[in-house]
mmCIF file with all atom_site columns, C-alpha atoms in Angstrom:
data_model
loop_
_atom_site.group_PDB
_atom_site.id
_atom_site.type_symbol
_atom_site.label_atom_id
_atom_site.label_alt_id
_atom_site.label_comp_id
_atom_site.label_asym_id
_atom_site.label_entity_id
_atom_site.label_seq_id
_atom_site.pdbx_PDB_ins_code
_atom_site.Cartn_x
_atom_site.Cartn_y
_atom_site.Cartn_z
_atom_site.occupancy
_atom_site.B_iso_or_equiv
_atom_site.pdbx_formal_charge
_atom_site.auth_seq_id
_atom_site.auth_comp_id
_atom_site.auth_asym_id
_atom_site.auth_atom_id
_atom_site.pdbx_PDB_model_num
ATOM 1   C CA . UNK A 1 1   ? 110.024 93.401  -98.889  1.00 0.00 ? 517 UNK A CA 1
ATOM 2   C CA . UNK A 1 2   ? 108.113 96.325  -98.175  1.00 0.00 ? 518 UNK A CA 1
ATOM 3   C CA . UNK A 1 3   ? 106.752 99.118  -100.515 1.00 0.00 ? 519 UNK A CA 1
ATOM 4   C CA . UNK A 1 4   ? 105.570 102.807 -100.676 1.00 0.00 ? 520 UNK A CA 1
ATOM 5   C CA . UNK A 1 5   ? 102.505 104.301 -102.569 1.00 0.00 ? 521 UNK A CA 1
ATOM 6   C CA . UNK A 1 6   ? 102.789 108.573 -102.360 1.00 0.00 ? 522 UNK A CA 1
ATOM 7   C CA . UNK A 1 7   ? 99.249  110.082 -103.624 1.00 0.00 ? 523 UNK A CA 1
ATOM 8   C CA . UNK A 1 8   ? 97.323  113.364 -102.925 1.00 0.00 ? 524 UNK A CA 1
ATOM 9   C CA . UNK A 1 9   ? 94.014  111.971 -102.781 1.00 0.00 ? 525 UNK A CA 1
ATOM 10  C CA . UNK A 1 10  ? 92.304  108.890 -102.109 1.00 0.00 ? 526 UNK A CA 1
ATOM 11  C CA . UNK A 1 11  ? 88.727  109.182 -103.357 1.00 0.00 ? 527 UNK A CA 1
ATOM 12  C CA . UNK A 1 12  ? 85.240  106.972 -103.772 1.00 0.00 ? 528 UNK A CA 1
ATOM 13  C CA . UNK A 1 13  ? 85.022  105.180 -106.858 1.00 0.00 ? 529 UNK A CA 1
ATOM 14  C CA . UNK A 1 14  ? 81.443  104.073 -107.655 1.00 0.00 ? 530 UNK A CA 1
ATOM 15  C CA . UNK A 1 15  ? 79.654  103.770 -104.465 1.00 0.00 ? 531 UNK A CA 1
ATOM 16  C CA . UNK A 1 16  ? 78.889  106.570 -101.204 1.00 0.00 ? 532 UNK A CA 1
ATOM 17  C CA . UNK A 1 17  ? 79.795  104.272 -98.816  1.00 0.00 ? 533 UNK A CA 1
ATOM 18  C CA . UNK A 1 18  ? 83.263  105.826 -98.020  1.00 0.00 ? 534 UNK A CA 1
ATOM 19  C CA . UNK A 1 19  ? 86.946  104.690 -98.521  1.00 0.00 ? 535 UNK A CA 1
ATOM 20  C CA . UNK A 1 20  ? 88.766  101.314 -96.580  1.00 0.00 ? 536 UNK A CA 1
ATOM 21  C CA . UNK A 1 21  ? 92.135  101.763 -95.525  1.00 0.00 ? 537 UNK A CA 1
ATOM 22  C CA . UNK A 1 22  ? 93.447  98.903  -93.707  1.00 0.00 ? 538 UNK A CA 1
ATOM 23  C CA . UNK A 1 23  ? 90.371  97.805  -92.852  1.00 0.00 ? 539 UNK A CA 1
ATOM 24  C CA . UNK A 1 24  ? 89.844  101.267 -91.449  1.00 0.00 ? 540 UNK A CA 1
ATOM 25  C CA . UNK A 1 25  ? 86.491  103.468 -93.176  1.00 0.00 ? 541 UNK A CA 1
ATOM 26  C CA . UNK A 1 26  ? 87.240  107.013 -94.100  1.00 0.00 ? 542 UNK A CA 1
ATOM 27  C CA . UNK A 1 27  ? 83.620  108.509 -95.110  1.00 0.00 ? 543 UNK A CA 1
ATOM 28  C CA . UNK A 1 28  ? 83.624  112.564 -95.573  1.00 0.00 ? 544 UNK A CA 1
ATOM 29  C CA . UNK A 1 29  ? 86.562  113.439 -93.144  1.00 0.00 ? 545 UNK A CA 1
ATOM 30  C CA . UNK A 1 30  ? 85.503  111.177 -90.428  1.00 0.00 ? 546 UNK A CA 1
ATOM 31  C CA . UNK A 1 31  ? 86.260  107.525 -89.724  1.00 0.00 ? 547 UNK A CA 1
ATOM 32  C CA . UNK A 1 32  ? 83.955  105.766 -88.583  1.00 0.00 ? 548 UNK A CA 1
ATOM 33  C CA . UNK A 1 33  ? 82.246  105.247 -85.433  1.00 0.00 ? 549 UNK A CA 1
ATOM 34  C CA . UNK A 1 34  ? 82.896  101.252 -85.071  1.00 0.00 ? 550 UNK A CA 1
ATOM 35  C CA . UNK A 1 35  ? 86.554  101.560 -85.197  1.00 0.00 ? 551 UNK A CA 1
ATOM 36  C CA . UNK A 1 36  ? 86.554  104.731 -81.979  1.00 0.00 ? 552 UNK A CA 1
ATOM 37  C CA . UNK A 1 37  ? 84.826  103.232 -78.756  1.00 0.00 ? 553 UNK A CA 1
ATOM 38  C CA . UNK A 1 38  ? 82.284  105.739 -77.707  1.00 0.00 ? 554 UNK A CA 1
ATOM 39  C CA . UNK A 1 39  ? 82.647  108.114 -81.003  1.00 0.00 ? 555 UNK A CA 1
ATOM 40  C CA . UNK A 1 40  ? 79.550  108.649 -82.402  1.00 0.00 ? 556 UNK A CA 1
ATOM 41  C CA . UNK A 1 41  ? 79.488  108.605 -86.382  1.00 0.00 ? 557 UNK A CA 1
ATOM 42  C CA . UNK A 1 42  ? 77.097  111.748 -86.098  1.00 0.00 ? 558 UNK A CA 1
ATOM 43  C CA . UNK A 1 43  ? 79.844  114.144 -84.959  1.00 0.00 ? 559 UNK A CA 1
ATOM 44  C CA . UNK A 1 44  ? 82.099  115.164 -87.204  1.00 0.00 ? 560 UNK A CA 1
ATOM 45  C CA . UNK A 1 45  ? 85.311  117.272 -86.516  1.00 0.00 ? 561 UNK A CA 1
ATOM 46  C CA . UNK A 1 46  ? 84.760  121.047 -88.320  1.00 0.00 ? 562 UNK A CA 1
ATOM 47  C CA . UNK A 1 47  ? 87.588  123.363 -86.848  1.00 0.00 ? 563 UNK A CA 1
ATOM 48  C CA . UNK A 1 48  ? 90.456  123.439 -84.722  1.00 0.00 ? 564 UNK A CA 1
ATOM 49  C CA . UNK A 1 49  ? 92.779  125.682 -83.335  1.00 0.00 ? 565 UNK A CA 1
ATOM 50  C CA . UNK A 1 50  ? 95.521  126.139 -81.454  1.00 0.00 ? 566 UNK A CA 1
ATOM 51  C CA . UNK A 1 51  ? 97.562  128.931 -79.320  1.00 0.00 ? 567 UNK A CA 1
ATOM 52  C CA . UNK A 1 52  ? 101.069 129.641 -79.232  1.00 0.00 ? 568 UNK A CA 1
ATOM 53  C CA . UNK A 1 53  ? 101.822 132.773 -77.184  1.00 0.00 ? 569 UNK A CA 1
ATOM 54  C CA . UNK A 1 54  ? 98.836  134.033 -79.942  1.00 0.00 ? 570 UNK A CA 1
ATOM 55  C CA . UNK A 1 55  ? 96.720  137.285 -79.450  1.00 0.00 ? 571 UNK A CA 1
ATOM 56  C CA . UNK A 1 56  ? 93.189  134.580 -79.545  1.00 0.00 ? 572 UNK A CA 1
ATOM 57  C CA . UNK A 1 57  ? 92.145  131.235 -80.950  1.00 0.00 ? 573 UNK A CA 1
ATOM 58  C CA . UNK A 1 58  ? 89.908  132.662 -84.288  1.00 0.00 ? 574 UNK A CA 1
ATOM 59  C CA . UNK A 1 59  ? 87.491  130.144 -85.546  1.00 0.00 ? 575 UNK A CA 1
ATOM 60  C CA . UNK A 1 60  ? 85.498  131.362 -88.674  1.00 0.00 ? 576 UNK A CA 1
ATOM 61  C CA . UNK A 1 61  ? 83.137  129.938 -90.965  1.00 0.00 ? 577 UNK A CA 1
ATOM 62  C CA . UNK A 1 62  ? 82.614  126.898 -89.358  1.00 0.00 ? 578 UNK A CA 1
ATOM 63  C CA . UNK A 1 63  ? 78.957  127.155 -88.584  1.00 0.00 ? 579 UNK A CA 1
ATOM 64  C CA . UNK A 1 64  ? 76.525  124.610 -91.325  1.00 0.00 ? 580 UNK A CA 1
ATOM 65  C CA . UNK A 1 65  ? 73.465  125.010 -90.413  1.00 0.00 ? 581 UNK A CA 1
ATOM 66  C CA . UNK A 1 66  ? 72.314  123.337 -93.411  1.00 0.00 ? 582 UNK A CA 1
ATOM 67  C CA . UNK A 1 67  ? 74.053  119.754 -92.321  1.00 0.00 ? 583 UNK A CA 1
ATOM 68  C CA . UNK A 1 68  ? 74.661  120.220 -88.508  1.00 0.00 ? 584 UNK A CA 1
ATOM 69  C CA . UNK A 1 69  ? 72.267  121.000 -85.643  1.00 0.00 ? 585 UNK A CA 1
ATOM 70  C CA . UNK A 1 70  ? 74.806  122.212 -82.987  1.00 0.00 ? 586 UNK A CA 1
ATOM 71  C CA . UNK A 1 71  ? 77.883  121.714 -82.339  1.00 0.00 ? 587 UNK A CA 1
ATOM 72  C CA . UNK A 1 72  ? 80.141  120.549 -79.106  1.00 0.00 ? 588 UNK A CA 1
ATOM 73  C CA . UNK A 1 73  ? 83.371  122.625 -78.126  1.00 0.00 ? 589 UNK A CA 1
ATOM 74  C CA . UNK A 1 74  ? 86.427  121.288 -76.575  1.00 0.00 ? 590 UNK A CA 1
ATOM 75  C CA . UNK A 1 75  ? 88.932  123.568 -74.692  1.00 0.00 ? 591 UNK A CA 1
ATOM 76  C CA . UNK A 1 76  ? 92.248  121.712 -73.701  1.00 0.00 ? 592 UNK A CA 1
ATOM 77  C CA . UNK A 1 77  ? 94.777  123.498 -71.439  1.00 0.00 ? 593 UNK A CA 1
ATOM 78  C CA . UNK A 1 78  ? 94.150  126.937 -72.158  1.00 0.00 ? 594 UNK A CA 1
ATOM 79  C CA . UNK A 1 79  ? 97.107  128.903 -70.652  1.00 0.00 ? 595 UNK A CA 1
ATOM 80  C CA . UNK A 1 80  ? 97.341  132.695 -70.461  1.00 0.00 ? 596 UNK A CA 1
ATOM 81  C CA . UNK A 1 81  ? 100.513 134.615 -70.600  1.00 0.00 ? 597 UNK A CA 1
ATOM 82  C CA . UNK A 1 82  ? 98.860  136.835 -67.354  1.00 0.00 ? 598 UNK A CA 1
ATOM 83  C CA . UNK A 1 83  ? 98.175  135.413 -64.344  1.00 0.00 ? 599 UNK A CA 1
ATOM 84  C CA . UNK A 1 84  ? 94.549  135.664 -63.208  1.00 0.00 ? 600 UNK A CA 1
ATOM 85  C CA . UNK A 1 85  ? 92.515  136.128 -66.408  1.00 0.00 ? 601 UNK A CA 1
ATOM 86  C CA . UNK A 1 86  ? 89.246  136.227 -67.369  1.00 0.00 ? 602 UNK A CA 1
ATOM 87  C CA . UNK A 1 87  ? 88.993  134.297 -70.648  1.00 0.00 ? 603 UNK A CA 1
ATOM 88  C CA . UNK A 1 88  ? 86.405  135.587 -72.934  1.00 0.00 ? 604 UNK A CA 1
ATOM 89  C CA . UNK A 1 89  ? 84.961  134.766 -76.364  1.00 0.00 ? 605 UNK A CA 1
ATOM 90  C CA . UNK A 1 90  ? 83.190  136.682 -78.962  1.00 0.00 ? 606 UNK A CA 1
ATOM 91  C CA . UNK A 1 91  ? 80.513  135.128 -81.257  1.00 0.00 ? 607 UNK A CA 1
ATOM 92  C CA . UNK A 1 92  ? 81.248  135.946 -85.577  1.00 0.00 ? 608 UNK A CA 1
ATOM 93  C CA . UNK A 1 93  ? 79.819  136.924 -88.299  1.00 0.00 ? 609 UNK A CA 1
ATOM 94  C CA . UNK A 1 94  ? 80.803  137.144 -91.488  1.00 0.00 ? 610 UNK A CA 1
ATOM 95  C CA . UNK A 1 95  ? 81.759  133.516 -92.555  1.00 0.00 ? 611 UNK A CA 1
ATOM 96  C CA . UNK A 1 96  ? 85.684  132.735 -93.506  1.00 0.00 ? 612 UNK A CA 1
ATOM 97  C CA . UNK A 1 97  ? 86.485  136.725 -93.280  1.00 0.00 ? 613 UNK A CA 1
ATOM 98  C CA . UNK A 1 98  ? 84.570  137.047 -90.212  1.00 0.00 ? 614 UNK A CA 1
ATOM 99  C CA . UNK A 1 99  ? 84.284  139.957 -87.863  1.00 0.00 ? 615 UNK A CA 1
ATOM 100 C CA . UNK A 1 100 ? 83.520  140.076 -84.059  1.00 0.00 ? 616 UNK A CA 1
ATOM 101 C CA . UNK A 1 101 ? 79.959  140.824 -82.961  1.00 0.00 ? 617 UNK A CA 1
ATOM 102 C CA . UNK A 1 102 ? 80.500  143.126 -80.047  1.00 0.00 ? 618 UNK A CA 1
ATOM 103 C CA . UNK A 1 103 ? 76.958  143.934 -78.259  1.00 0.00 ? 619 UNK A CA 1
ATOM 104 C CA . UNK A 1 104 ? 73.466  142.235 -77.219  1.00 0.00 ? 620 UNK A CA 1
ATOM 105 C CA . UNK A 1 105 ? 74.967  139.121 -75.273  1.00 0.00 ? 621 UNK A CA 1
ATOM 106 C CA . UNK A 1 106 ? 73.016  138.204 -72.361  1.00 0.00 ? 622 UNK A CA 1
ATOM 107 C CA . UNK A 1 107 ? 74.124  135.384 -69.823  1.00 0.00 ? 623 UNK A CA 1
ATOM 108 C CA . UNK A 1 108 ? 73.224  133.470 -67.067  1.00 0.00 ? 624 UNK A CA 1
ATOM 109 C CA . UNK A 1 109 ? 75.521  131.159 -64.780  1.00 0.00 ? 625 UNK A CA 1
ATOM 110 C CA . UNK A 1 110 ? 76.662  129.327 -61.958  1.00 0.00 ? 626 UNK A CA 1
ATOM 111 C CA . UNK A 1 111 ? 80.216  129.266 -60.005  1.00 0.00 ? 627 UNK A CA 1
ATOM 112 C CA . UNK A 1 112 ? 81.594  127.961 -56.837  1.00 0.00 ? 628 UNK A CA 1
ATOM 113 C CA . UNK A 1 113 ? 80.073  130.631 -54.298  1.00 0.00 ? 629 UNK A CA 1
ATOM 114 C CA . UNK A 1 114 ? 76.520  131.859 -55.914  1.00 0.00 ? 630 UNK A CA 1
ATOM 115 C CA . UNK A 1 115 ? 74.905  133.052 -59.705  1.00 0.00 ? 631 UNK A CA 1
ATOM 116 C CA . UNK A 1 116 ? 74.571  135.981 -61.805  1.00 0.00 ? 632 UNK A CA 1
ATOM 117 C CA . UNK A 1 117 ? 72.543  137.084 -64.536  1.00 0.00 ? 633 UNK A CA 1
ATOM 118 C CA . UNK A 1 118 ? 72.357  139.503 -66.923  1.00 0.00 ? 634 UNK A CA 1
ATOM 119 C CA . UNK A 1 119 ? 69.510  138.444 -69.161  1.00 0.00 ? 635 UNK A CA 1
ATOM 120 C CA . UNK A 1 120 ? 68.729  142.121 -70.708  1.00 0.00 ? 636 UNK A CA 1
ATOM 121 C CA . UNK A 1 121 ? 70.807  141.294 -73.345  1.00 0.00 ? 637 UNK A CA 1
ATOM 122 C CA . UNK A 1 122 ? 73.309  144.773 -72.505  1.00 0.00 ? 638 UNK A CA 1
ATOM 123 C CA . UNK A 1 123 ? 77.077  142.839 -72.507  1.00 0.00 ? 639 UNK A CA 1
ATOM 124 C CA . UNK A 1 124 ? 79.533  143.262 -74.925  1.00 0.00 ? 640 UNK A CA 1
ATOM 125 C CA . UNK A 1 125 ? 81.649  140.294 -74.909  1.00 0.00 ? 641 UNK A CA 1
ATOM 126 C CA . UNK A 1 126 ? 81.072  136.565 -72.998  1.00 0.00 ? 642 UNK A CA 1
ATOM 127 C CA . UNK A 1 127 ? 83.376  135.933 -70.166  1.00 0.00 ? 643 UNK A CA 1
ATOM 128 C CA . UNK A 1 128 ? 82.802  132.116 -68.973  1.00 0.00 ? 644 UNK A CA 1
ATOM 129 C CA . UNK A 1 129 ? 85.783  131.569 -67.056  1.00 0.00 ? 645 UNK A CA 1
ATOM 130 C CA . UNK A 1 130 ? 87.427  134.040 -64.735  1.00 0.00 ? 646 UNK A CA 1
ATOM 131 C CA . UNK A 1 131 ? 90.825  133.807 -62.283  1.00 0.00 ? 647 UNK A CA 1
ATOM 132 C CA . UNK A 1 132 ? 92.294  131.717 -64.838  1.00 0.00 ? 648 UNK A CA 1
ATOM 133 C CA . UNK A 1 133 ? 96.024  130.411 -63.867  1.00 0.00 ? 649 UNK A CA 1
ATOM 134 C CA . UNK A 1 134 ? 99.217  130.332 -66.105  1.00 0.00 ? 650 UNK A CA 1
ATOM 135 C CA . UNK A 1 135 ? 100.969 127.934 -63.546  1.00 0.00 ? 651 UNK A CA 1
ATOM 136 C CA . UNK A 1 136 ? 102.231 124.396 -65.015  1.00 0.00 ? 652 UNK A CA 1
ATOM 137 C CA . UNK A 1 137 ? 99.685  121.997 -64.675  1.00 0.00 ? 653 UNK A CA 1
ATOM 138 C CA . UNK A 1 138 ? 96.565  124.493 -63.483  1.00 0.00 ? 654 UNK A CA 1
ATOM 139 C CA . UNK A 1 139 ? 96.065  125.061 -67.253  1.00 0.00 ? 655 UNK A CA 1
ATOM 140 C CA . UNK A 1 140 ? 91.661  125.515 -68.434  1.00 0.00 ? 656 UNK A CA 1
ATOM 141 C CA . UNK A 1 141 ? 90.196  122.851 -69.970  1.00 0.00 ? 657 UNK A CA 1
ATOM 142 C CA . UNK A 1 142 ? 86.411  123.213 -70.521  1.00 0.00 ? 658 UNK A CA 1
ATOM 143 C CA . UNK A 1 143 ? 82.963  121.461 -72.513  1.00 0.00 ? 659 UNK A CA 1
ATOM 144 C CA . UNK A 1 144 ? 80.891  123.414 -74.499  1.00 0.00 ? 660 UNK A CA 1
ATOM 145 C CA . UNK A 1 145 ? 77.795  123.056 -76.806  1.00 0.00 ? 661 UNK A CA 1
ATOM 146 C CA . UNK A 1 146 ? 77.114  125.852 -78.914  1.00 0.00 ? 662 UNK A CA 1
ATOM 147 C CA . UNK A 1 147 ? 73.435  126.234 -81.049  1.00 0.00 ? 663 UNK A CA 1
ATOM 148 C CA . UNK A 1 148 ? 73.742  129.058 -83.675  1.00 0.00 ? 664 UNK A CA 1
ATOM 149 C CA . UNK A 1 149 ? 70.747  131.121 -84.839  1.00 0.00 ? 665 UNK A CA 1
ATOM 150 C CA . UNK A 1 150 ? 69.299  130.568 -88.286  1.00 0.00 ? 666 UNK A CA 1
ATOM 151 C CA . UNK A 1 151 ? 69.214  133.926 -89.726  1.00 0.00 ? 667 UNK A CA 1
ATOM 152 C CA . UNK A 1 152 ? 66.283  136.008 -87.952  1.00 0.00 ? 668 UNK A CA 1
ATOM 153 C CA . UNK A 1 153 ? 65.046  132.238 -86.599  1.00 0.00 ? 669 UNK A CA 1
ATOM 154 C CA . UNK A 1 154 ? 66.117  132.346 -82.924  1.00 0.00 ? 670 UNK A CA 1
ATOM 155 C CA . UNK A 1 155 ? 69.115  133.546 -80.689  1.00 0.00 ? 671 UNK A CA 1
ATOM 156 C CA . UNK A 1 156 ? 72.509  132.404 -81.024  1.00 0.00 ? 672 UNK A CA 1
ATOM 157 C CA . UNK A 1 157 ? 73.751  130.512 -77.209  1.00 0.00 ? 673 UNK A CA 1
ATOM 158 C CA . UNK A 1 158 ? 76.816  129.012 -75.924  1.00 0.00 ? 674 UNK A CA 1
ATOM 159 C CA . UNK A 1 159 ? 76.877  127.046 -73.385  1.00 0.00 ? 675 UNK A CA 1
ATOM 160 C CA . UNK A 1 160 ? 80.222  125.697 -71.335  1.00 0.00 ? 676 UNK A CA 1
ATOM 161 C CA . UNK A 1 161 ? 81.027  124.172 -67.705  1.00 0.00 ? 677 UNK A CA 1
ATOM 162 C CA . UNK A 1 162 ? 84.622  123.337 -66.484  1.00 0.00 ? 678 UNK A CA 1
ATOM 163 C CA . UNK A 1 163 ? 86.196  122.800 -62.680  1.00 0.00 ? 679 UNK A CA 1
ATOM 164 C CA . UNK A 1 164 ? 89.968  124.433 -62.622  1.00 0.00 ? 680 UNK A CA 1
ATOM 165 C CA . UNK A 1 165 ? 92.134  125.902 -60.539  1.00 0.00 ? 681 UNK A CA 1
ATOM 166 C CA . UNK A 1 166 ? 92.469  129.454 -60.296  1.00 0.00 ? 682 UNK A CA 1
ATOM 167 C CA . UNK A 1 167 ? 94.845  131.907 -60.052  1.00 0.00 ? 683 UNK A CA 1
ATOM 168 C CA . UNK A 1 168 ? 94.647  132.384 -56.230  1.00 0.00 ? 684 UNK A CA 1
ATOM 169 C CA . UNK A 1 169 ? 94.822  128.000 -55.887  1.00 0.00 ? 685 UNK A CA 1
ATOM 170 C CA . UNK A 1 170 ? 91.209  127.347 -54.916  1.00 0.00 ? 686 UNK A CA 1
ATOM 171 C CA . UNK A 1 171 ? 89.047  125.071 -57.201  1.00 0.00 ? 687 UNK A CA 1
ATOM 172 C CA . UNK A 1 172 ? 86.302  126.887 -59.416  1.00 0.00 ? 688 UNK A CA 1
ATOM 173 C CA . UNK A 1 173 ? 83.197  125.503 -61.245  1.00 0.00 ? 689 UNK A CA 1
ATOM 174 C CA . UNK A 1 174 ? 81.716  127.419 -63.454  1.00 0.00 ? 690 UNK A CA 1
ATOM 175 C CA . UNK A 1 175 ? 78.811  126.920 -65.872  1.00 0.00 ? 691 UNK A CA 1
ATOM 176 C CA . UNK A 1 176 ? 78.087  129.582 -68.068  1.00 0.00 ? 692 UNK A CA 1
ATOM 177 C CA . UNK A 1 177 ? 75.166  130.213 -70.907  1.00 0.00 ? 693 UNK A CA 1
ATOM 178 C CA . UNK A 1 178 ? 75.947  133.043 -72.821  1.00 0.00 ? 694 UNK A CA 1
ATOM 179 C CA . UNK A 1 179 ? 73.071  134.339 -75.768  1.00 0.00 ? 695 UNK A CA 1
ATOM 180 C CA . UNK A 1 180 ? 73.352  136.911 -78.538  1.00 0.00 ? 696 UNK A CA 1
ATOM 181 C CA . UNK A 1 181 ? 69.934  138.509 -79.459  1.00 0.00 ? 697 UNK A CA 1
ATOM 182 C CA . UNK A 1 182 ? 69.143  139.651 -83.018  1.00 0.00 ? 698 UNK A CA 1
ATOM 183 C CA . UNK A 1 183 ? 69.269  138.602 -86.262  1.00 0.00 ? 699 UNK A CA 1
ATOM 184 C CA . UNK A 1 184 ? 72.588  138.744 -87.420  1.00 0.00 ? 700 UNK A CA 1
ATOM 185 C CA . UNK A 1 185 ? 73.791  135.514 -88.223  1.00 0.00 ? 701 UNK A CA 1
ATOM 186 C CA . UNK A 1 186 ? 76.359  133.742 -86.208  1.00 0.00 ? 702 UNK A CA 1
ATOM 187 C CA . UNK A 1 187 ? 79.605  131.905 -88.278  1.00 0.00 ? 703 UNK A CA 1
ATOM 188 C CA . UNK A 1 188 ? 82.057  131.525 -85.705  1.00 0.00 ? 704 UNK A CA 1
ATOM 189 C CA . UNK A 1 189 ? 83.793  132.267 -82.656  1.00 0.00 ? 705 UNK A CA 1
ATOM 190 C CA . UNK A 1 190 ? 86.922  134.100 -81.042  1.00 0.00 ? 706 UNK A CA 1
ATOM 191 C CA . UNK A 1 191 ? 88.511  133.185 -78.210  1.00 0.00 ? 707 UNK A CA 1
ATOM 192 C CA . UNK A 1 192 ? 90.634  135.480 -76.351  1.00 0.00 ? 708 UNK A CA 1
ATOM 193 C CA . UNK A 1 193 ? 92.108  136.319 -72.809  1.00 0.00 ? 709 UNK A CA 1
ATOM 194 C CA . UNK A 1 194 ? 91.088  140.029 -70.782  1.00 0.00 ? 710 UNK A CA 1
ATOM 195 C CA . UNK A 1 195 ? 94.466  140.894 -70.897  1.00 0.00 ? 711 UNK A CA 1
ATOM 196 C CA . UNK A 1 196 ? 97.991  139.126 -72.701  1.00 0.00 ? 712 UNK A CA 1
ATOM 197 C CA . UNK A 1 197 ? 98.203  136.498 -75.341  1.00 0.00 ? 713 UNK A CA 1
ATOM 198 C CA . UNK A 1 198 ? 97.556  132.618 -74.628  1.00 0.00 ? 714 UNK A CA 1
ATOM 199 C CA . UNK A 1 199 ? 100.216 131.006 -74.419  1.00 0.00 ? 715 UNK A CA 1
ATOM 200 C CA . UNK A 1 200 ? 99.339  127.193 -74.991  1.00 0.00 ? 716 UNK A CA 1
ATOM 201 C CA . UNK A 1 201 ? 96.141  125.472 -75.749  1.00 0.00 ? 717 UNK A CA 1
ATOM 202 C CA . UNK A 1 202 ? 93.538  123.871 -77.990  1.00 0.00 ? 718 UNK A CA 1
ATOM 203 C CA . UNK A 1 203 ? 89.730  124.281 -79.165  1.00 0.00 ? 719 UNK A CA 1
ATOM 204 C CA . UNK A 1 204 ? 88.088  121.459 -81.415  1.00 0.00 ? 720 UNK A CA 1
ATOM 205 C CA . UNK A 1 205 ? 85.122  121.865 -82.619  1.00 0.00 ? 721 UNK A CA 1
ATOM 206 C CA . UNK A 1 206 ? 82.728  118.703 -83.473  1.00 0.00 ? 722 UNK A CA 1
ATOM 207 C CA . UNK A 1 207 ? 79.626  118.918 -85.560  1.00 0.00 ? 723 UNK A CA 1
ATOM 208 C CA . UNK A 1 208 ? 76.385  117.506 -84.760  1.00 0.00 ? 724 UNK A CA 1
ATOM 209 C CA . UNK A 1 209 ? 74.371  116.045 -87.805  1.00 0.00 ? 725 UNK A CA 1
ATOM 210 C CA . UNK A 1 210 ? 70.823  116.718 -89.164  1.00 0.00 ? 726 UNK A CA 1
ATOM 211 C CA . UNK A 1 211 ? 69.156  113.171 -89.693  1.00 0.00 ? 727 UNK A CA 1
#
């Protein structure tokens, strides 16, 4: 005989120590890290997002920097509509009604044939990944680790690196560190193609904790 229990909310009683579910510890939105081989109990999942022939993948308000230190970014088969684009991000300010912050980025990076810089801090937008494909099975997938600025305390910088095939069929590495300069303070990102919608894909993002 088997049974059903339907609830809302499943909450600590009288001790911090989490919630067991089937043996199974459920502490703040994360499990933890004993029961997830190689998951450390320090990261902690803050935002995702995902694409659906959408204009860009908005993340707002995730940034913390009262509990988390930085953060690590997860692209997973980013597909464009258009053939060949350059996929681009802006940081965001603003926290949950956020708005794009559209000058001072300044960048450094490698590819496949050479580097470029532009570390006057004169760009409007970051552009990490260029030549990206919208065939089947050539879709972006990409690692990122992103340190916001603490008010007038230091620069915001993202930071990513992925190997993917472009639009023309060759393979493409690029590793790309992209800075804001100023004060404003950063609360989240937009990602969005040059040109065309996305048409399939996913961001996480994971939060690093203070100790």
């Amino acid at each position: 005989m088997s049974s059903e229990i339907k609830v809302d909310t499943i909450s600590e009683k009288t001790s911090a120590n989490g919630v067991v579910i089937d043996g199974v510890t459920v502490k703040d939105g994360a499990i933890a890290s004993s029961f997830i081989s190689g998951l450390s109990a320090d990261f902690v999942l803050l935002a995702t997002g995902t694409a659906s022939a959408s204009a860009d993948i908005t993340l707002d308000n995730f940034v913390d920097t009262t509990n988390y230190v930085s953060y690590k970014v997860i692209g997973e088969n980013i597909r464009p509509a258009t053939d060949g684009q350059q996929f681009q991000y802006y940081f965001r300010t603003g926290g949950a009604s956020g708005s794009d912050i559209t000058s001072n980025y300044g960048f450094s990076g490698v590819y496949a044939d050479g580097f470029e810089n532009g570390a006057n801090f004169s760009t409007s937008i970051a552009y990490p990944f260029s030549g990206v494909s919208n065939n089947a099975g050539e879709e972006l997938s990409f690692v990122g680790e992103f340190c916001p600025n603490l008010g007038s305390s230091g620069d915001a910088w993202f930071k990513t690196d992925a190997l993917y095939v472009t639009d023309s069929g060759g393979a493409n590495r690029r590793n790309y560190i992209f800075g804001h300069q100023g004060t404003t303070q950063v609360t989240g990102v937009r990602f969005k193609m040059a040109s065309g919608n996305i048409t399939s894909g996913s961001i996480y993002v994971f939060g690093l904790k203070k100790v």
